[in-house]
PDB file of C-alpha atoms in Angstrom:
ATOM      1  CA  LEU A   1      16.229  -9.411   6.934  1.00 63.00           C
ATOM      2  CA  GLN A   2      13.522 -10.153   9.920  1.00 64.00           C
ATOM      3  CA  LYS A   3      15.263 -12.477  11.722  1.00 74.00           C
ATOM      4  CA  SER A   4      18.901 -10.377  11.450  1.00 73.00           C
ATOM      5  CA  LEU A   5      16.537  -7.597  13.161  1.00 63.00           C
ATOM      6  CA  SER A   6      15.195  -9.959  15.563  1.00 66.00           C
ATOM      7  CA  GLU A   7      18.567 -11.002  16.799  1.00 74.00           C
ATOM      8  CA  ILE A   8      20.240  -7.540  16.625  1.00 72.00           C
ATOM      9  CA  PHE A   9      17.739  -5.422  18.559  1.00 72.00           C
ATOM     10  CA  GLY A  10      17.443  -8.062  21.310  1.00 72.00           C
ATOM     11  CA  ALA A  11      14.492  -8.498  24.336  1.00 75.00           C
ATOM     12  CA  ASP A  12      14.192  -5.118  25.904  1.00 78.00           C
ATOM     13  CA  LYS A  13      11.018  -2.912  25.827  1.00 78.00           C
ATOM     14  CA  TYR A  14      12.061  -1.031  22.947  1.00 77.00           C
ATOM     15  CA  SER A  15      13.420  -3.744  20.878  1.00 78.00           C
ATOM     16  CA  ARG A  16       9.938  -5.018  19.145  1.00 78.00           C
ATOM     17  CA  ALA A  17       9.907  -0.688  18.414  1.00 79.00           C
ATOM     18  CA  ARG A  18      13.618  -0.886  17.097  1.00 75.00           C
ATOM     19  CA  LYS A  19      12.414  -3.244  15.079  1.00 75.00           C
ATOM     20  CA  GLU A  20       9.212  -2.407  13.688  1.00 77.00           C
ATOM     21  CA  VAL A  21      10.431   1.450  12.759  1.00 75.00           C
ATOM     22  CA  LEU A  22      13.366   0.145  11.016  1.00 75.00           C
ATOM     23  CA  THR A  23      11.695  -2.555   9.324  1.00 74.00           C
ATOM     24  CA  TYR A  24       9.121   0.424   7.604  1.00 72.00           C
ATOM     25  CA  MET A  25      12.186   2.459   6.674  1.00 73.00           C
ATOM     26  CA  PHE A  26      14.111  -0.222   4.958  1.00 73.00           C
ATOM     27  CA  SER A  27      10.379  -0.789   3.072  1.00 68.00           C
ATOM     28  CA  ARG A  28      10.124   2.898   1.922  1.00 66.00           C
ATOM     29  CA  PRO A  29      12.191   3.273  -0.978  1.00 64.00           C
ATOM     30  CA  MET A  30       9.619   0.834  -2.565  1.00 65.00           C
ATOM     31  CA  GLN A  31       7.368   1.950  -5.463  1.00 69.00           C
ATOM     32  CA  MET A  32       3.763   1.902  -3.983  1.00 74.00           C
ATOM     33  CA  ALA A  33       0.732   0.083  -5.919  1.00 77.00           C
ATOM     34  CA  LEU A  34      -1.752   2.540  -7.268  1.00 81.00           C
ATOM     35  CA  TYR A  35      -5.081   2.058  -8.253  1.00 85.00           C
ATOM     36  CA  PHE A  36      -6.595   2.597 -11.714  1.00 86.00           C
ATOM     37  CA  CYS A  37      -8.673   1.909 -14.372  1.00 86.00           C
ATOM     38  CA  THR A  38      -7.519  -0.415 -17.054  1.00 84.00           C
ATOM     39  CA  GLY A  39      -9.700   0.864 -19.694  1.00 84.00           C
ATOM     40  CA  VAL A  40      -7.826   4.497 -19.564  1.00 87.00           C
ATOM     41  CA  LEU A  41      -4.870   2.795 -20.042  1.00 83.00           C
ATOM     42  CA  ASP A  42      -2.600   1.773 -23.673  1.00 85.00           C
ATOM     43  CA  ASP A  43       0.465   0.252 -22.106  1.00 85.00           C
ATOM     44  CA  GLU A  44      -0.495  -3.702 -20.780  1.00 83.00           C
ATOM     45  CA  THR A  45       2.922  -3.519 -19.161  1.00 81.00           C
ATOM     46  CA  LEU A  46       1.602  -1.268 -16.350  1.00 79.00           C
ATOM     47  CA  PHE A  47      -0.628  -4.112 -15.506  1.00 82.00           C
ATOM     48  CA  HIS A  48       2.625  -6.201 -14.447  1.00 81.00           C
ATOM     49  CA  HIS A  49       3.443  -7.020 -10.915  1.00 80.00           C
ATOM     50  CA  TYR A  50       6.875  -7.011 -10.513  1.00 75.00           C
ATOM     51  CA  ALA A  51       7.130  -9.534  -7.632  1.00 75.00           C
ATOM     52  CA  LEU A  52       4.918 -11.720  -8.607  1.00 81.00           C
ATOM     53  CA  ASN A  53       6.140 -11.843 -12.218  1.00 85.00           C
ATOM     54  CA  VAL A  54       2.769 -11.936 -13.393  1.00 87.00           C
ATOM     55  CA  PRO A  55       1.693  -9.699 -16.418  1.00 85.00           C
ATOM     56  CA  PHE A  56      -1.922  -9.434 -15.108  1.00 82.00           C
ATOM     57  CA  TYR A  57      -2.651  -8.574 -12.112  1.00 81.00           C
ATOM     58  CA  THR A  58      -5.272  -7.071  -9.652  1.00 81.00           C
ATOM     59  CA  HIS A  59      -5.459  -7.057  -5.805  1.00 77.00           C
ATOM     60  CA  PHE A  60      -8.193  -6.022  -3.369  1.00 74.00           C
ATOM     61  CA  THR A  61      -9.200  -6.935   0.232  1.00 76.00           C
ATOM     62  CA  SER A  62     -12.296  -7.300   2.721  1.00 73.00           C
ATOM     63  CA  PRO A  63     -14.895  -4.687   0.952  1.00 69.00           C
ATOM     64  CA  ILE A  64     -15.223  -3.783   4.054  1.00 72.00           C
ATOM     65  CA  ARG A  65     -11.618  -1.633   4.390  1.00 70.00           C
ATOM     66  CA  ARG A  66     -11.607   0.603   1.387  1.00 80.00           C
ATOM     67  CA  TYR A  67     -13.999   1.593  -1.329  1.00 84.00           C
ATOM     68  CA  ALA A  68     -11.318   0.934  -3.637  1.00 84.00           C
ATOM     69  CA  ASP A  69     -11.757  -2.876  -2.915  1.00 85.00           C
ATOM     70  CA  VAL A  70     -15.855  -2.265  -3.306  1.00 86.00           C
ATOM     71  CA  VAL A  71     -14.858  -1.272  -6.486  1.00 86.00           C
ATOM     72  CA  VAL A  72     -12.923  -3.665  -7.143  1.00 86.00           C
ATOM     73  CA  HIS A  73     -15.359  -6.550  -6.266  1.00 88.00           C
ATOM     74  CA  ARG A  74     -18.067  -5.213  -8.379  1.00 89.00           C
ATOM     75  CA  LEU A  75     -15.807  -4.638 -11.308  1.00 88.00           C
ATOM     76  CA  LEU A  76     -14.798  -8.037 -10.717  1.00 89.00           C
ATOM     77  CA  SER A  77     -18.279  -9.616 -10.167  1.00 92.00           C
ATOM     78  CA  ALA A  78     -19.673  -7.500 -13.194  1.00 93.00           C
ATOM     79  CA  SER A  79     -17.115  -9.306 -15.511  1.00 90.00           C
ATOM     80  CA  LEU A  80     -17.703 -12.027 -14.437  1.00 93.00           C
ATOM     81  CA  GLY A  81     -21.433 -12.387 -15.462  1.00 94.00           C
ATOM     82  CA  ALA A  82     -22.236 -12.739 -11.727  1.00 96.00           C
ATOM     83  CA  THR A  83     -23.836  -8.969 -11.366  1.00 95.00           C
ATOM     84  CA  PRO A  84     -24.945  -7.068 -13.654  1.00 94.00           C
ATOM     85  CA  PRO A  85     -22.381  -4.834 -16.208  1.00 90.00           C
ATOM     86  CA  ILE A  86     -21.773  -1.497 -13.654  1.00 87.00           C
ATOM     87  CA  LYS A  87     -22.906   2.030 -15.292  1.00 90.00           C
ATOM     88  CA  MET A  88     -20.007   3.819 -14.750  1.00 89.00           C
ATOM     89  CA  GLU A  89     -17.691   5.228 -17.950  1.00 92.00           C
ATOM     90  CA  LYS A  90     -14.538   4.395 -17.418  1.00 91.00           C
ATOM     91  CA  GLU A  91     -13.254   8.128 -17.376  1.00 93.00           C
ATOM     92  CA  ALA A  92     -15.622   8.088 -14.076  1.00 94.00           C
ATOM     93  CA  ILE A  93     -13.516   5.200 -12.632  1.00 91.00           C
ATOM     94  CA  GLN A  94     -10.490   6.481 -13.030  1.00 93.00           C
ATOM     95  CA  LYS A  95     -11.312   9.531 -11.421  1.00 94.00           C
ATOM     96  CA  GLN A  96     -12.388   7.187  -7.978  1.00 92.00           C
ATOM     97  CA  ALA A  97      -8.807   5.865  -8.441  1.00 90.00           C
ATOM     98  CA  ASP A  98      -7.181   9.047  -8.825  1.00 94.00           C
ATOM     99  CA  HIS A  99      -9.346  10.225  -5.200  1.00 94.00           C
ATOM    100  CA  CYS A 100      -8.223   6.466  -3.665  1.00 89.00           C
ATOM    101  CA  ASN A 101      -4.568   7.182  -4.814  1.00 90.00           C
ATOM    102  CA  ASP A 102      -4.250  10.568  -3.739  1.00 93.00           C
ATOM    103  CA  ARG A 103      -6.257   9.572  -0.143  1.00 90.00           C
ATOM    104  CA  LYS A 104      -3.437   6.833   0.195  1.00 87.00           C
ATOM    105  CA  MET A 105      -0.792   8.881  -0.640  1.00 90.00           C
ATOM    106  CA  ALA A 106      -1.929  11.622   1.827  1.00 93.00           C
ATOM    107  CA  SER A 107      -2.268   8.734   4.820  1.00 89.00           C
ATOM    108  CA  LYS A 108       1.368   7.288   3.687  1.00 85.00           C
ATOM    109  CA  ARG A 109       2.911  10.531   4.545  1.00 90.00           C
ATOM    110  CA  VAL A 110       1.382  11.202   8.040  1.00 93.00           C
ATOM    111  CA  GLN A 111       2.648   7.632   8.719  1.00 87.00           C
ATOM    112  CA  GLU A 112       5.766   8.502   7.731  1.00 85.00           C
ATOM    113  CA  LEU A 113       5.538  11.537   9.476  1.00 91.00           C
ATOM    114  CA  SER A 114       4.763   9.309  12.680  1.00 91.00           C
ATOM    115  CA  ALA A 115       7.526   6.791  12.264  1.00 85.00           C
ATOM    116  CA  ASP A 116      10.153   9.832  11.845  1.00 87.00           C
ATOM    117  CA  LEU A 117       8.833  11.698  15.082  1.00 91.00           C
ATOM    118  CA  PHE A 118       8.876   8.634  16.780  1.00 86.00           C
ATOM    119  CA  PHE A 119      12.822   7.449  15.760  1.00 84.00           C
ATOM    120  CA  SER A 120      13.516  11.091  16.260  1.00 88.00           C
ATOM    121  CA  ILE A 121      12.580  10.810  19.925  1.00 88.00           C
ATOM    122  CA  PHE A 122      13.545   7.390  20.422  1.00 82.00           C
ATOM    123  CA  VAL A 123      16.697   8.489  19.321  1.00 83.00           C
ATOM    124  CA  ARG A 124      17.076  11.468  21.643  1.00 86.00           C
ATOM    125  CA  VAL A 125      16.120   9.393  24.909  1.00 80.00           C
ATOM    126  CA  ARG A 126      18.666   6.673  23.893  1.00 72.00           C
ATOM    127  CA  PRO A 127      22.099   6.711  25.614  1.00 66.00           C
TER     128      PRO A 127
END
């Protein structure tokens, strides 16, 4: 897909922007990952990662980026015995996960609206 987009959109000053917007629009229908506390879910199939086809999966990036990643780092560290257990109830962890999901969804919505606006302006000014 990336190669096809690169070939189709040429090398003018708008080609990169066209490719980025359309690539984003193609990926929009994909289901967004959600944060959750495993202790509040009974259905272990929800831990599955479809694309990687692994039954249990967790994801995190550098803990300097997002609070959710800080929590995951702390929980993993405690589960490995490197640090003391976390003194939080699973419901409190789930409440934080819900808040992170809410903020992530809001951010995604603003990003989508921005892409829609850019695309509308782009279509309007292009012959």
